[in-house]
């Protein structure tokens, strides 16, 4: 897991696929809270596919009094075709029930990039953002915290697509795709 501030908002790039992942997310939020000089209650989870472990961490944060907002484009349409989709659908249903209007789970064909699920700076006052550790998660966290450039949504969609398309975006997008390709595997 990687974390750093984007426009002064602490951002953790993580997925919740185990109990230890949930513990790291909780520790990150608690640290962000202890480092904040003013009370902030909003936590955005963006581009983080629904898992049973993610439901657990969001439920714990919700019980602690945080306002958790969940936005994602990994929804499952219709009847699940495999065990992973079945888990994702059950976890999505639980998140919708827990968070109500603060939960938006849509589909890739409607929202090819998660940055399209937030407005510029909508979460610049958030306590923390938890995003998927990929370029789509990065661009969504950037936009949510207030960093934007005109081609961001289109670039994010390309960066979250096939590798051959990832270098077809704006100059910034091409630099990001090439930079990410040179990093060693992590997480």
Tab-separated table of C-alpha atoms in Angstrom:
chain	number	residue	atom	x	y	z
A	1	UNK	CA	0.000	0.000	0.000
A	2	UNK	CA	1.174	3.468	-0.873
A	3	UNK	CA	0.040	6.716	0.700
A	4	UNK	CA	0.766	10.386	0.177
A	5	UNK	CA	-1.100	13.679	0.201
A	6	UNK	CA	-2.797	15.057	-2.879
A	7	UNK	CA	-3.685	18.719	-2.504
A	8	UNK	CA	-3.281	18.291	1.288
A	9	UNK	CA	-5.721	15.346	1.454
A	10	UNK	CA	-4.187	12.080	2.737
A	11	UNK	CA	-4.682	9.362	0.107
A	12	UNK	CA	-4.123	5.635	0.563
A	13	UNK	CA	-3.859	3.453	-2.530
A	14	UNK	CA	-5.135	0.079	-1.394
A	15	UNK	CA	-7.605	-2.724	-1.927
A	16	UNK	CA	-9.251	-4.758	0.805
A	17	UNK	CA	-8.665	-8.422	0.065
A	18	UNK	CA	-7.695	-9.603	3.551
A	19	UNK	CA	-8.028	-8.846	7.252
A	20	UNK	CA	-4.558	-7.267	7.271
A	21	UNK	CA	-5.667	-4.922	4.460
A	22	UNK	CA	-8.604	-3.756	6.577
A	23	UNK	CA	-6.299	-3.166	9.527
A	24	UNK	CA	-3.970	-1.048	7.375
A	25	UNK	CA	-6.887	1.022	6.061
A	26	UNK	CA	-8.195	1.594	9.597
A	27	UNK	CA	-4.719	2.561	10.799
A	28	UNK	CA	-4.358	5.001	7.893
A	29	UNK	CA	-7.682	6.696	8.695
A	30	UNK	CA	-6.867	6.866	12.409
A	31	UNK	CA	-3.487	8.422	11.618
A	32	UNK	CA	-5.097	10.947	9.262
A	33	UNK	CA	-7.562	11.802	12.021
A	34	UNK	CA	-4.845	12.227	14.639
A	35	UNK	CA	-2.829	14.466	12.277
A	36	UNK	CA	-5.805	16.691	11.432
A	37	UNK	CA	-5.985	19.957	13.351
A	38	UNK	CA	-9.738	20.273	12.726
A	39	UNK	CA	-12.528	17.735	12.877
A	40	UNK	CA	-13.271	16.148	9.525
A	41	UNK	CA	-15.692	13.311	9.069
A	42	UNK	CA	-15.774	12.499	5.320
A	43	UNK	CA	-13.844	9.568	3.915
A	44	UNK	CA	-14.053	8.759	0.207
A	45	UNK	CA	-13.520	5.247	-1.123
A	46	UNK	CA	-13.158	5.441	-4.899
A	47	UNK	CA	-12.370	2.819	-7.537
A	48	UNK	CA	-12.140	0.180	-4.798
A	49	UNK	CA	-14.052	-2.956	-5.809
A	50	UNK	CA	-16.495	-4.203	-3.193
A	51	UNK	CA	-15.200	-7.129	-1.152
A	52	UNK	CA	-16.329	-8.658	2.155
A	53	UNK	CA	-13.243	-7.139	3.817
A	54	UNK	CA	-14.028	-3.705	2.403
A	55	UNK	CA	-17.558	-3.964	3.801
A	56	UNK	CA	-16.037	-4.746	7.219
A	57	UNK	CA	-13.713	-1.736	7.207
A	58	UNK	CA	-16.412	0.640	5.954
A	59	UNK	CA	-18.841	-0.669	8.568
A	60	UNK	CA	-16.250	-0.086	11.324
A	61	UNK	CA	-15.557	3.453	10.097
A	62	UNK	CA	-19.292	4.138	9.842
A	63	UNK	CA	-19.804	2.878	13.419
A	64	UNK	CA	-16.992	5.170	14.604
A	65	UNK	CA	-18.984	8.144	13.318
A	66	UNK	CA	-17.262	8.822	10.019
A	67	UNK	CA	-19.280	9.672	6.946
A	68	UNK	CA	-18.096	7.172	4.371
A	69	UNK	CA	-18.780	7.859	0.710
A	70	UNK	CA	-18.270	4.994	-1.726
A	71	UNK	CA	-18.012	5.461	-5.500
A	72	UNK	CA	-17.019	2.719	-7.886
A	73	UNK	CA	-17.546	1.443	-11.423
A	74	UNK	CA	-17.032	-2.293	-10.815
A	75	UNK	CA	-20.729	-3.199	-10.507
A	76	UNK	CA	-22.046	-6.607	-11.525
A	77	UNK	CA	-24.998	-6.683	-13.917
A	78	UNK	CA	-27.547	-9.439	-13.678
A	79	UNK	CA	-26.771	-12.846	-12.288
A	80	UNK	CA	-23.110	-13.287	-11.280
A	81	UNK	CA	-21.157	-15.545	-13.617
A	82	UNK	CA	-18.492	-16.622	-11.117
A	83	UNK	CA	-17.686	-16.740	-7.402
A	84	UNK	CA	-15.823	-13.395	-7.446
A	85	UNK	CA	-18.770	-11.606	-9.080
A	86	UNK	CA	-21.130	-13.221	-6.578
A	87	UNK	CA	-18.979	-11.937	-3.686
A	88	UNK	CA	-18.779	-8.507	-5.302
A	89	UNK	CA	-22.547	-8.339	-5.751
A	90	UNK	CA	-23.235	-9.370	-2.137
A	91	UNK	CA	-20.691	-6.854	-0.847
A	92	UNK	CA	-22.168	-4.145	-3.080
A	93	UNK	CA	-25.655	-4.839	-1.732
A	94	UNK	CA	-24.361	-4.568	1.843
A	95	UNK	CA	-22.611	-1.275	1.079
A	96	UNK	CA	-25.764	0.166	-0.502
A	97	UNK	CA	-27.776	-0.881	2.545
A	98	UNK	CA	-25.222	0.569	4.979
A	99	UNK	CA	-24.444	3.848	3.196
A	100	UNK	CA	-27.669	4.658	1.356
A	101	UNK	CA	-27.249	7.699	-0.904
A	102	UNK	CA	-23.529	7.839	-0.053
A	103	UNK	CA	-22.992	4.655	-2.083
A	104	UNK	CA	-22.759	4.821	-5.865
A	105	UNK	CA	-21.816	1.634	-7.680
A	106	UNK	CA	-22.103	1.824	-11.434
A	107	UNK	CA	-20.640	0.020	-14.449
A	108	UNK	CA	-17.576	0.501	-16.639
A	109	UNK	CA	-19.587	0.948	-19.818
A	110	UNK	CA	-21.391	3.910	-18.216
A	111	UNK	CA	-18.330	5.294	-16.408
A	112	UNK	CA	-15.091	4.055	-18.009
A	113	UNK	CA	-13.109	5.990	-15.383
A	114	UNK	CA	-13.937	6.605	-11.728
A	115	UNK	CA	-12.891	10.234	-12.053
A	116	UNK	CA	-16.239	10.764	-13.786
A	117	UNK	CA	-17.940	9.868	-10.485
A	118	UNK	CA	-16.659	12.973	-8.658
A	119	UNK	CA	-16.655	16.710	-9.208
A	120	UNK	CA	-13.432	18.704	-9.149
A	121	UNK	CA	-12.571	19.379	-5.499
A	122	UNK	CA	-15.682	17.659	-4.168
A	123	UNK	CA	-13.572	15.971	-1.477
A	124	UNK	CA	-10.898	18.626	-0.933
A	125	UNK	CA	-12.176	18.835	2.657
A	126	UNK	CA	-12.133	15.065	3.252
A	127	UNK	CA	-10.294	13.492	6.142
A	128	UNK	CA	-8.945	10.832	3.760
A	129	UNK	CA	-9.364	9.176	0.391
A	130	UNK	CA	-8.865	5.458	-0.216
A	131	UNK	CA	-8.373	4.624	-3.902
A	132	UNK	CA	-7.440	1.668	-6.047
A	133	UNK	CA	-3.653	1.434	-6.542
A	134	UNK	CA	-3.747	2.119	-10.273
A	135	UNK	CA	-3.849	5.112	-12.611
A	136	UNK	CA	-7.655	5.266	-12.514
A	137	UNK	CA	-7.569	5.445	-8.716
A	138	UNK	CA	-4.872	8.120	-8.879
A	139	UNK	CA	-6.734	10.325	-11.358
A	140	UNK	CA	-9.988	9.926	-9.418
A	141	UNK	CA	-8.252	10.934	-6.166
A	142	UNK	CA	-6.626	13.876	-7.939
A	143	UNK	CA	-9.941	15.171	-9.249
A	144	UNK	CA	-11.764	14.534	-5.958
A	145	UNK	CA	-9.152	16.531	-4.044
A	146	UNK	CA	-9.160	19.411	-6.525
A	147	UNK	CA	-6.386	18.721	-9.029
A	148	UNK	CA	-7.720	18.679	-12.567
A	149	UNK	CA	-6.756	19.304	-16.170
A	150	UNK	CA	-9.161	19.334	-19.132
A	151	UNK	CA	-8.351	15.849	-20.484
A	152	UNK	CA	-8.295	14.081	-17.094
A	153	UNK	CA	-11.510	12.045	-17.461
A	154	UNK	CA	-10.629	10.890	-20.983
A	155	UNK	CA	-7.065	10.083	-19.923
A	156	UNK	CA	-8.299	8.144	-16.897
A	157	UNK	CA	-10.528	5.999	-19.112
A	158	UNK	CA	-7.587	5.214	-21.406
A	159	UNK	CA	-5.295	4.494	-18.451
A	160	UNK	CA	-7.856	2.019	-17.102
A	161	UNK	CA	-8.124	0.186	-20.433
A	162	UNK	CA	-5.957	-2.122	-22.516
A	163	UNK	CA	-2.194	-1.464	-22.289
A	164	UNK	CA	-1.965	-0.576	-25.984
A	165	UNK	CA	-4.472	2.267	-25.461
A	166	UNK	CA	-2.838	3.650	-22.320
A	167	UNK	CA	-0.321	5.726	-24.253
A	168	UNK	CA	-2.890	7.368	-26.529
A	169	UNK	CA	-4.034	10.103	-24.132
A	170	UNK	CA	-2.750	13.596	-23.477
A	171	UNK	CA	0.925	14.322	-22.929
A	172	UNK	CA	0.428	14.057	-19.148
A	173	UNK	CA	-1.333	10.731	-19.552
A	174	UNK	CA	1.460	9.382	-21.750
A	175	UNK	CA	4.044	10.384	-19.138
A	176	UNK	CA	2.020	8.707	-16.384
A	177	UNK	CA	1.563	5.494	-18.405
A	178	UNK	CA	5.265	5.326	-19.216
A	179	UNK	CA	6.235	6.156	-15.632
A	180	UNK	CA	3.971	3.494	-14.153
A	181	UNK	CA	5.355	0.941	-16.630
A	182	UNK	CA	8.859	1.500	-15.237
A	183	UNK	CA	7.897	0.938	-11.592
A	184	UNK	CA	8.539	-2.454	-10.029
A	185	UNK	CA	5.454	-4.416	-8.984
A	186	UNK	CA	4.059	-3.486	-5.565
A	187	UNK	CA	1.157	-4.400	-3.283
